Amino acid sequence: MSTVANSRLGLHPAFYIASWIFFSNLTILFNKWLLDDAGFPVILTWWHMTFATLATQVLARTTTILDGRHKVKMTPKLYMKAVIPIGFLYSGSMVTSTLVYLYLSVPFIQMLKAAAPVVTLLVGWLWGVEHPTWLKFFYITIIALGVVMASAGEIHFSWPGFVYQVAGILLESVRVTMIQSLVSAEGLSMDPLVSLYYYAPVCAVTNFVLSLASGWSTIEWTHAAEVGFWMLLLNAVVAFLLNVSSVLLIGKTSGLILVLTGIFKNILLVVAAVAIWGTPITSLQLVGYTLALFGMLLYQSGWDEAKTSLTYPFQYIYQNTRLPPFSRKPWLGGAAFLITLLLLLAWTREGQTYHGQSSATETAEGIDRLSSGWLTWLHVKDGKWQIGSD
């Protein structure tokens, strides 16, 4: 959608920020619930990409939201050079990042994702597109230290989940670096929805092949039937709306606001996961995650901006909101109070074990199902994790 079209809507930038936060966190929580209930991670990613392929094709022919694709001079050579390999990386990142939800809690996954800037910087440095300074190395050291502290404090640590998450971060970092390289070399610049328009068909085919290789016939389809088609359709719609909200958010706020919004979104997601699943968080994890988020802020904006940016989102909303003056501070205060209360609740559960609904890996049937394909080469035998096939 063009900037002019957006301006006609007359919506406040806070609406686009709130929409992106809502759909981003809802997608993650929704996927976690589905995987715990049904347990078909690879097929779920194929379903998402199939729906995204159909949706982007329909939107391209009926709306103007994908008109940005006309600015991309896509040729068969460029498609083979850029779209297909990046699509493969996207599929790999998507599959591994989805498999991790079978093993780790949502809060811990978000803590591990804080290491993404570290991996991306190192991959870009090796690729030759990044030229980091010693100051940036110092910042990513802070992030790495925070992630290590958060990992050390995790009560329900899982090596398979940790490996899948690291693999997902690595694949995503290579994908981002390839895109950055192509932008500088080929002038290939696309917004998230246009990117989805080109990459979704490749990912759909790739994920379909991966789902066949991982044992499509061994999937317990009764679980999918229990979830229901309409619930799966709703899940795909929510995931697609996340991409739409990302596009609408572009150009509405400054880069600093986007960075701070991302950090705020991650904190809200951790709080929501604690409230929904009762996931225990230790004090060491809270300190480590706070340190990692602070390192991300320093890495993205630098020390000078970081000093004043911690309260900037609230100042921004306060100065630009259309709410009556008397209702601004109570609204912000109430939100801050709720977040603080939930974080304190998570902290007080330190050392407690949460006995929630069993996930797919917590039952013998789920373990057999997960061990049936080559994608889950980390598997269980006689109560111990093993690598490779029997």
CSV table of C-alpha atoms in Angstrom, one decimal:
chain,number,residue,atom,x,y,z
A,1,MET,CA,0.0,0.0,0.0
A,2,SER,CA,1.4,3.4,-0.9
A,3,THR,CA,2.2,6.1,1.6
A,4,VAL,CA,-0.6,8.2,0.2
A,5,ALA,CA,-3.1,5.4,0.7
A,6,ASN,CA,-1.9,5.0,4.2
A,7,SER,CA,-2.3,8.7,5.0
A,8,ARG,CA,-5.9,8.6,3.8
A,9,LEU,CA,-6.7,6.1,6.5
A,10,GLY,CA,-6.0,8.8,9.1
A,11,LEU,CA,-4.7,6.3,11.6
A,12,HIS,CA,-2.2,7.2,14.3
A,13,PRO,CA,1.3,5.5,14.0
A,14,ALA,CA,0.7,3.9,17.4
A,15,PHE,CA,-2.1,1.8,15.7
A,16,TYR,CA,0.5,0.3,13.3
A,17,ILE,CA,2.9,-0.3,16.1
A,18,ALA,CA,0.3,-2.0,18.3
A,19,SER,CA,-0.9,-4.1,15.3
A,20,TRP,CA,2.6,-5.4,14.6
A,21,ILE,CA,3.2,-6.2,18.2
A,22,PHE,CA,-0.2,-7.9,18.5
A,23,PHE,CA,0.1,-10.1,15.4
A,24,SER,CA,3.8,-10.9,16.0
A,25,ASN,CA,3.2,-12.2,19.5
A,26,LEU,CA,-0.1,-13.8,18.6
A,27,THR,CA,1.5,-15.8,15.8
A,28,ILE,CA,4.2,-17.2,18.2
A,29,LEU,CA,1.8,-18.0,20.9
A,30,PHE,CA,-0.7,-19.6,18.5
A,31,ASN,CA,2.0,-21.7,16.9
A,32,LYS,CA,3.2,-22.9,20.3
A,33,TRP,CA,-0.3,-23.9,21.3
A,34,LEU,CA,-0.9,-25.8,18.0
A,35,LEU,CA,2.4,-27.6,18.3
A,36,ASP,CA,1.8,-28.6,21.9
A,37,ASP,CA,-1.7,-29.8,20.9
A,38,ALA,CA,-1.0,-31.4,17.5
A,39,GLY,CA,2.8,-31.7,17.0
A,40,PHE,CA,3.3,-31.4,13.2
A,41,PRO,CA,5.9,-28.5,12.9
A,42,VAL,CA,7.1,-29.1,9.3
A,43,ILE,CA,3.7,-29.5,7.9
A,44,LEU,CA,2.5,-26.4,9.8
A,45,THR,CA,5.3,-24.3,8.0
A,46,TRP,CA,4.2,-25.8,4.7
A,47,TRP,CA,0.6,-24.8,5.4
A,48,HIS,CA,1.7,-21.3,6.2
A,49,MET,CA,3.7,-20.9,3.0
A,50,THR,CA,1.0,-22.4,0.9
A,51,PHE,CA,-1.6,-20.0,2.3
A,52,ALA,CA,0.9,-17.1,1.9
A,53,THR,CA,1.4,-18.0,-1.7
A,54,LEU,CA,-2.3,-18.0,-2.5
A,55,ALA,CA,-3.0,-14.9,-0.5
A,56,THR,CA,-0.2,-12.8,-2.1
A,57,GLN,CA,-1.3,-13.9,-5.6
A,58,VAL,CA,-4.8,-12.8,-4.8
A,59,LEU,CA,-3.7,-9.5,-3.3
A,60,ALA,CA,-1.4,-8.8,-6.2
A,61,ARG,CA,-4.4,-9.0,-8.6
A,62,THR,CA,-7.1,-7.3,-6.6
A,63,THR,CA,-5.3,-4.6,-4.5
A,64,THR,CA,-2.5,-2.1,-4.7
A,65,ILE,CA,-0.7,-3.3,-1.5
A,66,LEU,CA,1.8,-5.3,-3.6
A,67,ASP,CA,2.5,-2.7,-6.3
A,68,GLY,CA,6.0,-2.5,-4.9
A,69,ARG,CA,6.8,-5.7,-6.9
A,70,HIS,CA,6.8,-3.6,-10.1
A,71,LYS,CA,9.9,-1.8,-8.9
A,72,VAL,CA,11.8,-5.1,-8.7
A,73,LYS,CA,13.4,-5.9,-12.1
A,74,MET,CA,13.0,-9.7,-11.6
A,75,THR,CA,14.6,-11.8,-14.4
A,76,PRO,CA,15.0,-15.6,-14.6
A,77,LYS,CA,18.7,-15.2,-13.8
A,78,LEU,CA,18.0,-13.0,-10.8
A,79,TYR,CA,15.3,-15.4,-9.6
A,80,MET,CA,17.7,-18.4,-9.8
A,81,LYS,CA,20.5,-16.3,-8.1
A,82,ALA,CA,18.5,-14.6,-5.4
A,83,VAL,CA,15.0,-15.9,-4.8
A,84,ILE,CA,15.6,-19.7,-4.9
A,85,PRO,CA,18.7,-19.9,-2.6
A,86,ILE,CA,17.3,-17.3,-0.2
A,87,GLY,CA,14.0,-19.2,-0.3
A,88,PHE,CA,15.8,-22.4,0.7
A,89,LEU,CA,17.5,-20.6,3.6
A,90,TYR,CA,14.1,-19.1,4.6
A,91,SER,CA,12.6,-22.6,4.7
A,92,GLY,CA,15.4,-24.0,6.7
A,93,SER,CA,15.2,-21.1,9.2
A,94,MET,CA,11.4,-21.5,9.4
A,95,VAL,CA,11.5,-25.3,10.0
A,96,THR,CA,14.2,-25.2,12.7
A,97,SER,CA,12.6,-22.2,14.4
A,98,THR,CA,9.3,-24.1,14.5
A,99,LEU,CA,10.8,-27.4,15.7
A,100,VAL,CA,12.3,-25.6,18.7
A,101,TYR,CA,8.9,-25.0,20.2
A,102,LEU,CA,8.6,-28.7,20.8
A,103,TYR,CA,11.5,-28.6,23.2
A,104,LEU,CA,11.9,-25.1,24.8
A,105,SER,CA,9.6,-22.6,26.5
A,106,VAL,CA,8.5,-19.4,24.7
A,107,PRO,CA,10.4,-17.1,27.2
A,108,PHE,CA,13.6,-19.0,26.8
A,109,ILE,CA,13.3,-19.0,23.0
A,110,GLN,CA,13.0,-15.2,23.0
A,111,MET,CA,16.1,-15.0,25.3
A,112,LEU,CA,18.1,-17.1,22.8
A,113,LYS,CA,16.8,-15.0,19.9
A,114,ALA,CA,18.5,-12.0,21.5
A,115,ALA,CA,21.8,-13.5,20.2
A,116,ALA,CA,20.6,-13.0,16.6
A,117,PRO,CA,22.5,-9.6,16.1
A,118,VAL,CA,25.7,-11.3,17.3
A,119,VAL,CA,25.4,-14.1,14.7
A,120,THR,CA,24.3,-11.7,12.0
A,121,LEU,CA,27.3,-9.4,12.6
A,122,LEU,CA,29.8,-12.3,12.5
A,123,VAL,CA,28.2,-13.8,9.4
A,124,GLY,CA,28.3,-10.4,7.7
A,125,TRP,CA,31.9,-9.8,8.7
A,126,LEU,CA,32.9,-13.2,7.2
A,127,TRP,CA,30.8,-12.4,4.1
A,128,GLY,CA,32.5,-9.1,3.7
A,129,VAL,CA,29.4,-6.9,3.9
A,130,GLU,CA,30.0,-5.8,7.5
A,131,HIS,CA,33.0,-3.9,8.9
A,132,PRO,CA,32.4,-3.9,12.7
A,133,THR,CA,34.3,-1.6,15.0
A,134,TRP,CA,35.8,-2.6,18.4
A,135,LEU,CA,32.8,-0.8,20.0
A,136,LYS,CA,30.3,-3.0,18.2
A,137,PHE,CA,32.3,-6.1,19.3
A,138,PHE,CA,31.9,-4.8,22.8
A,139,TYR,CA,28.2,-4.4,22.4
A,140,ILE,CA,27.7,-7.9,21.0
A,141,THR,CA,29.8,-9.2,23.9
A,142,ILE,CA,27.3,-7.8,26.2
A,143,ILE,CA,24.5,-9.5,24.3
A,144,ALA,CA,26.3,-12.8,24.3
A,145,LEU,CA,27.0,-12.6,28.0
A,146,GLY,CA,23.3,-11.9,28.7
A,147,VAL,CA,22.2,-14.9,26.5
A,148,VAL,CA,24.7,-17.2,28.3
A,149,MET,CA,23.3,-16.0,31.7
A,150,ALA,CA,19.8,-16.6,30.5
A,151,SER,CA,20.7,-20.1,29.3
A,152,ALA,CA,22.5,-21.0,32.5
A,153,GLY,CA,19.4,-20.0,34.5
A,154,GLU,CA,16.9,-22.1,32.4
A,155,ILE,CA,15.2,-24.7,34.5
A,156,HIS,CA,14.0,-26.9,31.6
A,157,PHE,CA,17.0,-26.8,29.3
A,158,SER,CA,17.0,-29.0,26.2
A,159,TRP,CA,20.0,-29.6,24.0
A,160,PRO,CA,18.0,-30.5,20.9
A,161,GLY,CA,15.9,-27.4,21.3
A,162,PHE,CA,19.0,-25.3,21.8
A,163,VAL,CA,20.6,-26.8,18.7
A,164,TYR,CA,17.5,-26.1,16.6
A,165,GLN,CA,17.3,-22.5,17.8
A,166,VAL,CA,21.0,-21.8,17.0
A,167,ALA,CA,20.6,-23.4,13.6
A,168,GLY,CA,17.5,-21.2,12.9
A,169,ILE,CA,19.4,-18.1,14.0
A,170,LEU,CA,22.4,-19.1,11.8
A,171,LEU,CA,20.3,-19.8,8.7
A,172,GLU,CA,18.3,-16.5,9.2
A,173,SER,CA,21.6,-14.6,9.6
A,174,VAL,CA,22.9,-16.0,6.3
A,175,ARG,CA,19.6,-15.2,4.6
A,176,VAL,CA,19.7,-11.6,5.8
A,177,THR,CA,23.4,-11.2,4.8
A,178,MET,CA,22.6,-12.6,1.3
A,179,ILE,CA,19.8,-10.1,1.0
A,180,GLN,CA,22.1,-7.2,2.1
A,181,SER,CA,24.7,-8.3,-0.4
A,182,LEU,CA,22.2,-8.5,-3.2
A,183,VAL,CA,20.8,-5.0,-2.3
A,184,SER,CA,24.2,-3.5,-2.7
A,185,ALA,CA,25.2,-5.5,-5.8
A,186,GLU,CA,21.9,-5.8,-7.7
A,187,GLY,CA,19.8,-3.0,-6.1
A,188,LEU,CA,17.3,-5.7,-5.0
A,189,SER,CA,15.2,-4.0,-2.3
A,190,MET,CA,11.8,-5.3,-1.3
A,191,ASP,CA,9.4,-4.7,1.5
A,192,PRO,CA,8.4,-7.8,3.6
A,193,LEU,CA,5.2,-8.5,1.7
A,194,VAL,CA,6.8,-8.3,-1.7
A,195,SER,CA,9.5,-10.5,-0.4
A,196,LEU,CA,6.8,-13.0,0.7
A,197,TYR,CA,5.3,-12.8,-2.8
A,198,TYR,CA,8.5,-14.1,-4.4
A,199,TYR,CA,9.8,-16.4,-1.6
A,200,ALA,CA,6.5,-18.1,-0.5
A,201,PRO,CA,6.1,-20.4,-3.6
A,202,VAL,CA,9.7,-21.6,-3.2
A,203,CYS,CA,9.3,-22.1,0.5
A,204,ALA,CA,6.0,-23.9,0.0
A,205,VAL,CA,7.5,-26.4,-2.4
A,206,THR,CA,10.6,-26.8,-0.2
A,207,ASN,CA,8.6,-27.3,3.0
A,208,PHE,CA,6.4,-29.8,1.3
A,209,VAL,CA,9.4,-31.9,0.3
A,210,LEU,CA,10.8,-31.6,3.8
A,211,SER,CA,7.5,-32.7,5.3
A,212,LEU,CA,7.5,-35.8,3.0
A,213,ALA,CA,11.0,-36.6,4.0
A,214,SER,CA,10.2,-36.2,7.7
A,215,GLY,CA,7.6,-38.8,7.6
A,216,TRP,CA,4.3,-37.4,6.3
A,217,SER,CA,2.6,-40.8,6.5
A,218,THR,CA,3.5,-41.1,10.2
A,219,ILE,CA,1.8,-37.9,11.2
A,220,GLU,CA,-1.1,-38.6,13.5
A,221,TRP,CA,-3.8,-37.0,11.4
A,222,THR,CA,-6.3,-37.5,14.2
A,223,HIS,CA,-4.5,-34.6,16.0
A,224,ALA,CA,-5.0,-32.4,13.0
A,225,ALA,CA,-8.6,-33.4,12.9
A,226,GLU,CA,-9.0,-32.5,16.6
A,227,VAL,CA,-7.6,-29.1,16.0
A,228,GLY,CA,-9.9,-28.6,13.0
A,229,PHE,CA,-9.6,-27.0,9.6
A,230,TRP,CA,-11.0,-23.6,10.7
A,231,MET,CA,-8.5,-23.3,13.5
A,232,LEU,CA,-5.6,-24.1,11.1
A,233,LEU,CA,-7.0,-21.6,8.6
A,234,LEU,CA,-7.2,-19.0,11.4
A,235,ASN,CA,-3.6,-19.7,12.3
A,236,ALA,CA,-2.5,-19.2,8.7
A,237,VAL,CA,-4.4,-15.9,8.4
A,238,VAL,CA,-2.8,-14.6,11.6
A,239,ALA,CA,0.6,-15.5,10.4
A,240,PHE,CA,-0.1,-13.7,7.1
A,241,LEU,CA,-1.5,-10.6,8.8
A,242,LEU,CA,1.8,-10.4,10.6
A,243,ASN,CA,3.5,-9.8,7.2
A,244,VAL,CA,0.8,-7.2,6.3
A,245,SER,CA,1.3,-5.3,9.5
A,246,SER,CA,5.0,-5.3,9.0
A,247,VAL,CA,4.5,-3.6,5.6
A,248,LEU,CA,2.1,-1.0,7.0
A,249,LEU,CA,4.5,-0.2,9.8
A,250,ILE,CA,7.3,0.7,7.4
A,251,GLY,CA,7.7,4.4,7.0
A,252,LYS,CA,5.4,5.2,9.9
A,253,THR,CA,8.1,5.5,12.6
A,254,SER,CA,11.8,6.2,13.0
A,255,GLY,CA,14.4,3.4,13.1
A,256,LEU,CA,14.9,4.0,16.8
A,257,ILE,CA,11.2,3.5,17.5
A,258,LEU,CA,11.3,0.2,15.5
A,259,VAL,CA,14.2,-1.0,17.6
A,260,LEU,CA,12.5,-0.1,20.9
A,261,THR,CA,9.2,-1.5,19.7
A,262,GLY,CA,10.9,-4.8,18.9
A,263,ILE,CA,12.4,-4.9,22.4
A,264,PHE,CA,9.1,-4.0,24.0
A,265,LYS,CA,7.4,-6.7,21.9
A,266,ASN,CA,9.8,-9.4,23.1
A,267,ILE,CA,9.2,-8.4,26.8
A,268,LEU,CA,5.5,-8.5,26.3
A,269,LEU,CA,5.8,-12.0,24.7
A,270,VAL,CA,7.8,-13.3,27.6
A,271,VAL,CA,5.2,-11.9,30.1
A,272,ALA,CA,2.3,-13.3,28.1
A,273,ALA,CA,4.0,-16.8,28.0
A,274,VAL,CA,4.5,-16.7,31.7
A,275,ALA,CA,0.9,-15.7,32.3
A,276,ILE,CA,-0.5,-18.4,29.9
A,277,TRP,CA,1.7,-21.4,30.6
A,278,GLY,CA,3.1,-20.5,34.0
A,279,THR,CA,6.6,-20.9,32.8
A,280,PRO,CA,9.0,-20.4,35.7
A,281,ILE,CA,11.8,-17.7,35.1
A,282,THR,CA,14.7,-17.5,37.4
A,283,SER,CA,16.3,-14.3,38.6
A,284,LEU,CA,19.5,-15.2,36.7
A,285,GLN,CA,17.4,-15.4,33.5
A,286,LEU,CA,15.8,-12.0,34.2
A,287,VAL,CA,19.2,-10.4,34.7
A,288,GLY,CA,20.7,-12.1,31.6
A,289,TYR,CA,17.7,-11.2,29.4
A,290,THR,CA,17.8,-7.6,30.6
A,291,LEU,CA,21.5,-7.4,29.9
A,292,ALA,CA,21.0,-8.9,26.4
A,293,LEU,CA,18.2,-6.4,25.6
A,294,PHE,CA,20.3,-3.5,26.8
A,295,GLY,CA,23.2,-4.8,24.6
A,296,MET,CA,20.8,-4.9,21.6
A,297,LEU,CA,19.7,-1.3,22.3
A,298,LEU,CA,23.4,-0.2,22.4
A,299,TYR,CA,24.2,-2.2,19.2
A,300,GLN,CA,21.2,-0.8,17.2
A,301,SER,CA,21.3,2.9,18.4
A,302,GLY,CA,24.6,3.6,20.1
A,303,TRP,CA,25.3,4.9,23.6
A,304,ASP,CA,24.2,8.5,23.0
A,305,GLU,CA,20.7,7.5,21.8
A,306,ALA,CA,20.4,4.7,24.3
A,307,LYS,CA,20.8,7.1,27.2
A,308,THR,CA,17.6,8.9,26.4
A,309,SER,CA,15.7,6.2,24.5
A,310,LEU,CA,14.5,4.1,27.4
A,311,THR,CA,11.6,6.5,28.0
A,312,TYR,CA,11.3,7.7,24.4
A,313,PRO,CA,8.4,5.3,23.5
A,314,PHE,CA,6.3,6.7,26.3
A,315,GLN,CA,7.2,10.3,25.4
A,316,TYR,CA,6.4,9.6,21.8
A,317,ILE,CA,2.9,8.2,22.6
A,318,TYR,CA,2.2,10.9,25.1
A,319,GLN,CA,3.1,13.7,22.7
A,320,ASN,CA,1.3,12.2,19.7
A,321,THR,CA,-1.7,10.4,21.1
A,322,ARG,CA,-5.2,11.8,20.6
A,323,LEU,CA,-6.3,10.6,24.0
A,324,PRO,CA,-7.5,13.4,26.4
A,325,PRO,CA,-4.6,14.7,28.5
A,326,PHE,CA,-6.1,13.5,31.7
A,327,SER,CA,-6.2,9.9,30.4
A,328,ARG,CA,-2.7,9.6,29.1
A,329,LYS,CA,-0.6,9.0,32.2
A,330,PRO,CA,-3.1,6.6,33.9
A,331,TRP,CA,-3.1,4.5,30.7
A,332,LEU,CA,0.6,4.3,30.6
A,333,GLY,CA,0.9,3.8,34.3
A,334,GLY,CA,-1.6,1.0,34.2
A,335,ALA,CA,0.3,-0.8,31.4
A,336,ALA,CA,3.6,-0.4,33.2
A,337,PHE,CA,2.0,-1.7,36.4
A,338,LEU,CA,0.5,-4.8,34.7
A,339,ILE,CA,3.8,-5.7,33.0
A,340,THR,CA,5.7,-5.2,36.3
A,341,LEU,CA,3.2,-7.3,38.2
A,342,LEU,CA,3.5,-10.2,35.7
A,343,LEU,CA,7.3,-10.0,35.7
A,344,LEU,CA,7.2,-10.2,39.5
A,345,LEU,CA,4.9,-13.2,39.3
A,346,ALA,CA,7.4,-14.9,37.0
A,347,TRP,CA,10.2,-14.1,39.4
A,348,THR,CA,8.5,-15.5,42.4
A,349,ARG,CA,8.0,-18.8,40.6
A,350,GLU,CA,11.8,-19.3,40.7
A,351,GLY,CA,12.7,-22.9,41.2
A,352,GLN,CA,9.1,-24.1,40.8
A,353,THR,CA,8.2,-26.8,38.3
A,354,TYR,CA,5.3,-26.2,36.0
A,355,HIS,CA,3.3,-29.2,35.2
A,356,GLY,CA,1.3,-28.1,32.2
A,357,GLN,CA,-0.2,-29.9,29.3
A,358,SER,CA,2.3,-32.4,27.9
A,359,SER,CA,3.9,-31.4,24.6
A,360,ALA,CA,4.6,-33.8,21.8
A,361,THR,CA,8.0,-34.7,23.2
A,362,GLU,CA,6.7,-35.5,26.6
A,363,THR,CA,4.9,-38.7,25.6
A,364,ALA,CA,6.2,-41.9,24.3
A,365,GLU,CA,4.0,-41.6,21.2
A,366,GLY,CA,5.2,-38.1,20.5
A,367,ILE,CA,8.8,-39.2,20.8
A,368,ASP,CA,8.3,-42.1,18.4
A,369,ARG,CA,6.6,-39.7,16.0
A,370,LEU,CA,9.3,-37.1,16.2
A,371,SER,CA,12.0,-39.7,15.8
A,372,SER,CA,10.6,-41.1,12.6
A,373,GLY,CA,12.2,-38.6,10.1
A,374,TRP,CA,15.7,-37.5,9.2
A,375,LEU,CA,14.8,-33.9,10.2
A,376,THR,CA,14.8,-35.0,13.9
A,377,TRP,CA,18.2,-36.6,13.8
A,378,LEU,CA,18.5,-35.7,17.5
A,379,HIS,CA,16.3,-38.4,19.0
A,380,VAL,CA,15.6,-40.4,22.1
A,381,LYS,CA,16.5,-44.0,22.8
A,382,ASP,CA,16.4,-45.7,26.2
A,383,GLY,CA,15.8,-42.3,27.8
A,384,LYS,CA,19.0,-40.7,26.3
A,385,TRP,CA,19.4,-38.3,23.4
A,386,GLN,CA,21.3,-39.7,20.4
A,387,ILE,CA,22.6,-38.4,17.1
A,388,GLY,CA,21.8,-40.2,13.9
A,389,SER,CA,19.7,-43.2,13.1
A,390,ASP,CA,19.7,-46.5,14.9
